[in-house]
Amino acid sequence: MRFDGLVGTRTGKSTKGQGALRKALLVGVCVTALGLVPAAAVATPGSGVSGTVVAEGTSEGPLRIDPPEGRADVTFRKITVQPGGSTGWHTHEGQLIAVVKSGTLTRTLHDCSVEVTSAGTSFIEPSGADHRHIGRNLGTEPVVLWVTYLLPEGSELSDDAAAVDCPGA
C-alpha cells in the first residue's frame, strides 16, 4: 500500500473529508509559521526621538514636483517679509515648496497674474528664468514662510531678475 500527500491518503482513494483535513492542516502550518517570524518584523515604539511641526499648509490643487537632474541641494529656510516689504523680482534654478506659516503673501508672476496665499496654504514656485516673480507683504503683520528649495547642486537660492512691466507691480 502506497501513501500520498501530507495526511497519508491512499493513492487514488482520497475522500471529501480527507480534503478538508488537508486544508485545515495547511492553515495550521501557516499560522504556526507566522508565530515563528522574528520579533523585528513587528512594529516597536521609538525612543529618544521627538519632532515638531513648524508649519503645514494645504495646496490649492495638485503639487507637481520636478526635481533637478543629477545631484540636488535641498535647503529648508524660514523667510520673513515685513509689512510693506518685498522679495524683489527673482527666479530660481530649481523648484521651491513653500508653506505660509502666518500673514498673507501676494505674488506677481511673470505673466502679470497675481496669486494671494494666506496662512495655512502652500504653493510651488517653478524653476527657470522664464518664471520671474516677486513676493509682497501688503498686509499689516509679517509674512512667515517655510520654504524647501530643490536646486541643482551648487545653485544660488535665487537669482535677481529684471522687473516685469505689470500694472501695480
PDB file of C-alpha atoms in Angstrom, residues 26-134:
ATOM      1  CA  LEU A  26      -2.257  23.658   5.753  1.00  0.00           C
ATOM      2  CA  VAL A  27      -3.915  26.578   7.609  1.00  0.00           C
ATOM      3  CA  GLY A  28      -2.425  25.322  10.875  1.00  0.00           C
ATOM      4  CA  VAL A  29       1.070  25.166   9.362  1.00  0.00           C
ATOM      5  CA  CYS A  30       0.706  28.734   8.046  1.00  0.00           C
ATOM      6  CA  VAL A  31      -0.488  30.078  11.400  1.00  0.00           C
ATOM      7  CA  THR A  32       2.378  28.320  13.170  1.00  0.00           C
ATOM      8  CA  ALA A  33       4.876  29.747  10.666  1.00  0.00           C
ATOM      9  CA  LEU A  34       3.590  33.276  11.306  1.00  0.00           C
ATOM     10  CA  GLY A  35       4.212  32.759  15.013  1.00  0.00           C
ATOM     11  CA  LEU A  36       7.845  31.969  14.271  1.00  0.00           C
ATOM     12  CA  VAL A  37       8.510  35.226  12.365  1.00  0.00           C
ATOM     13  CA  PRO A  38      11.228  37.194  14.170  1.00  0.00           C
ATOM     14  CA  ALA A  39      10.036  39.944  16.544  1.00  0.00           C
ATOM     15  CA  ALA A  40      11.872  42.562  14.442  1.00  0.00           C
ATOM     16  CA  ALA A  41       9.095  42.311  11.887  1.00  0.00           C
ATOM     17  CA  VAL A  42       6.613  43.612  14.462  1.00  0.00           C
ATOM     18  CA  ALA A  43       6.401  47.397  14.901  1.00  0.00           C
ATOM     19  CA  THR A  44       8.072  48.718  18.035  1.00  0.00           C
ATOM     20  CA  PRO A  45       7.727  52.100  19.715  1.00  0.00           C
ATOM     21  CA  GLY A  46      10.528  54.572  19.113  1.00  0.00           C
ATOM     22  CA  SER A  47      12.570  56.130  21.885  1.00  0.00           C
ATOM     23  CA  GLY A  48      14.718  59.235  22.171  1.00  0.00           C
ATOM     24  CA  VAL A  49      13.100  60.864  19.124  1.00  0.00           C
ATOM     25  CA  SER A  50      10.986  63.998  19.006  1.00  0.00           C
ATOM     26  CA  GLY A  51       9.527  66.039  16.200  1.00  0.00           C
ATOM     27  CA  THR A  52       7.898  69.425  15.918  1.00  0.00           C
ATOM     28  CA  VAL A  53       5.616  70.501  13.107  1.00  0.00           C
ATOM     29  CA  VAL A  54       6.802  74.018  12.308  1.00  0.00           C
ATOM     30  CA  ALA A  55       4.356  74.740   9.517  1.00  0.00           C
ATOM     31  CA  GLU A  56       1.766  72.922   7.495  1.00  0.00           C
ATOM     32  CA  GLY A  57      -0.349  74.033   4.602  1.00  0.00           C
ATOM     33  CA  THR A  58      -2.739  72.627   2.061  1.00  0.00           C
ATOM     34  CA  SER A  59      -2.218  73.192  -1.630  1.00  0.00           C
ATOM     35  CA  GLU A  60      -4.997  74.650  -3.729  1.00  0.00           C
ATOM     36  CA  GLY A  61      -4.511  71.867  -6.266  1.00  0.00           C
ATOM     37  CA  PRO A  62      -2.138  69.023  -7.103  1.00  0.00           C
ATOM     38  CA  LEU A  63       1.547  69.651  -6.403  1.00  0.00           C
ATOM     39  CA  ARG A  64       3.788  68.690  -9.296  1.00  0.00           C
ATOM     40  CA  ILE A  65       7.389  68.239  -8.251  1.00  0.00           C
ATOM     41  CA  ASP A  66      10.105  68.243 -10.900  1.00  0.00           C
ATOM     42  CA  PRO A  67      13.409  67.704  -9.083  1.00  0.00           C
ATOM     43  CA  PRO A  68      16.658  68.673 -10.784  1.00  0.00           C
ATOM     44  CA  GLU A  69      18.525  66.032 -12.737  1.00  0.00           C
ATOM     45  CA  GLY A  70      21.680  64.794 -11.091  1.00  0.00           C
ATOM     46  CA  ARG A  71      22.717  65.838  -7.609  1.00  0.00           C
ATOM     47  CA  ALA A  72      20.476  68.322  -5.816  1.00  0.00           C
ATOM     48  CA  ASP A  73      20.949  70.742  -2.952  1.00  0.00           C
ATOM     49  CA  VAL A  74      17.992  70.659  -0.570  1.00  0.00           C
ATOM     50  CA  THR A  75      17.688  73.699   1.694  1.00  0.00           C
ATOM     51  CA  PHE A  76      14.998  74.439   4.261  1.00  0.00           C
ATOM     52  CA  ARG A  77      14.615  78.128   5.110  1.00  0.00           C
ATOM     53  CA  LYS A  78      12.415  80.396   7.200  1.00  0.00           C
ATOM     54  CA  ILE A  79      11.704  83.671   5.396  1.00  0.00           C
ATOM     55  CA  THR A  80      10.034  86.697   6.987  1.00  0.00           C
ATOM     56  CA  VAL A  81       8.655  89.549   4.884  1.00  0.00           C
ATOM     57  CA  GLN A  82       7.763  92.591   6.966  1.00  0.00           C
ATOM     58  CA  PRO A  83       4.601  94.637   6.207  1.00  0.00           C
ATOM     59  CA  GLY A  84       5.284  96.712   3.085  1.00  0.00           C
ATOM     60  CA  GLY A  85       8.305  94.526   2.210  1.00  0.00           C
ATOM     61  CA  SER A  86       9.019  92.524  -0.931  1.00  0.00           C
ATOM     62  CA  THR A  87      11.394  89.853  -2.184  1.00  0.00           C
ATOM     63  CA  GLY A  88      12.296  91.805  -5.325  1.00  0.00           C
ATOM     64  CA  TRP A  89      11.931  90.238  -8.758  1.00  0.00           C
ATOM     65  CA  HIS A  90      13.839  86.970  -8.920  1.00  0.00           C
ATOM     66  CA  THR A  91      13.996  83.428 -10.325  1.00  0.00           C
ATOM     67  CA  HIS A  92      15.169  80.037  -9.072  1.00  0.00           C
ATOM     68  CA  GLU A  93      17.181  77.342 -10.873  1.00  0.00           C
ATOM     69  CA  GLY A  94      15.061  74.670  -9.176  1.00  0.00           C
ATOM     70  CA  GLN A  95      11.647  74.352  -7.589  1.00  0.00           C
ATOM     71  CA  LEU A  96      10.574  75.609  -4.189  1.00  0.00           C
ATOM     72  CA  ILE A  97       7.856  74.206  -1.972  1.00  0.00           C
ATOM     73  CA  ALA A  98       6.534  76.910   0.345  1.00  0.00           C
ATOM     74  CA  VAL A  99       4.127  76.966   3.276  1.00  0.00           C
ATOM     75  CA  VAL A 100       2.738  80.263   4.518  1.00  0.00           C
ATOM     76  CA  LYS A 101       3.006  79.991   8.305  1.00  0.00           C
ATOM     77  CA  SER A 102       1.461  83.404   9.016  1.00  0.00           C
ATOM     78  CA  GLY A 103       0.333  86.504   7.174  1.00  0.00           C
ATOM     79  CA  THR A 104      -0.664  86.760   3.518  1.00  0.00           C
ATOM     80  CA  LEU A 105       1.827  86.708   0.641  1.00  0.00           C
ATOM     81  CA  THR A 106       0.904  88.404  -2.641  1.00  0.00           C
ATOM     82  CA  ARG A 107       2.971  87.203  -5.597  1.00  0.00           C
ATOM     83  CA  THR A 108       3.051  88.780  -9.034  1.00  0.00           C
ATOM     84  CA  LEU A 109       4.184  86.275 -11.639  1.00  0.00           C
ATOM     85  CA  HIS A 110       5.990  86.590 -14.982  1.00  0.00           C
ATOM     86  CA  ASP A 111       2.677  86.828 -16.882  1.00  0.00           C
ATOM     87  CA  CYS A 112       1.410  89.624 -14.562  1.00  0.00           C
ATOM     88  CA  SER A 113      -1.052  87.277 -12.876  1.00  0.00           C
ATOM     89  CA  VAL A 114      -1.349  87.739  -9.109  1.00  0.00           C
ATOM     90  CA  GLU A 115      -1.574  84.940  -6.561  1.00  0.00           C
ATOM     91  CA  VAL A 116      -2.584  85.655  -2.967  1.00  0.00           C
ATOM     92  CA  THR A 117      -1.577  82.952  -0.494  1.00  0.00           C
ATOM     93  CA  SER A 118      -2.710  83.131   3.119  1.00  0.00           C
ATOM     94  CA  ALA A 119      -1.559  81.341   6.261  1.00  0.00           C
ATOM     95  CA  GLY A 120      -2.193  77.611   6.202  1.00  0.00           C
ATOM     96  CA  THR A 121      -1.737  77.201   2.465  1.00  0.00           C
ATOM     97  CA  SER A 122       1.158  76.040   0.339  1.00  0.00           C
ATOM     98  CA  PHE A 123       2.443  76.520  -3.176  1.00  0.00           C
ATOM     99  CA  ILE A 124       5.253  75.551  -5.535  1.00  0.00           C
ATOM    100  CA  GLU A 125       7.392  78.076  -7.358  1.00  0.00           C
ATOM    101  CA  PRO A 126       8.576  76.719 -10.706  1.00  0.00           C
ATOM    102  CA  SER A 127      12.163  76.848 -11.879  1.00  0.00           C
ATOM    103  CA  GLY A 128      13.760  78.763 -14.694  1.00  0.00           C
ATOM    104  CA  ALA A 129      14.435  82.256 -15.966  1.00  0.00           C
ATOM    105  CA  ASP A 130      11.022  82.366 -17.658  1.00  0.00           C
ATOM    106  CA  HIS A 131       9.312  82.214 -14.222  1.00  0.00           C
ATOM    107  CA  ARG A 132      10.212  85.629 -12.796  1.00  0.00           C
ATOM    108  CA  HIS A 133       8.168  86.652  -9.780  1.00  0.00           C
ATOM    109  CA  ILE A 134       8.040  88.983  -6.801  1.00  0.00           C
TER     110      ILE A 134
END
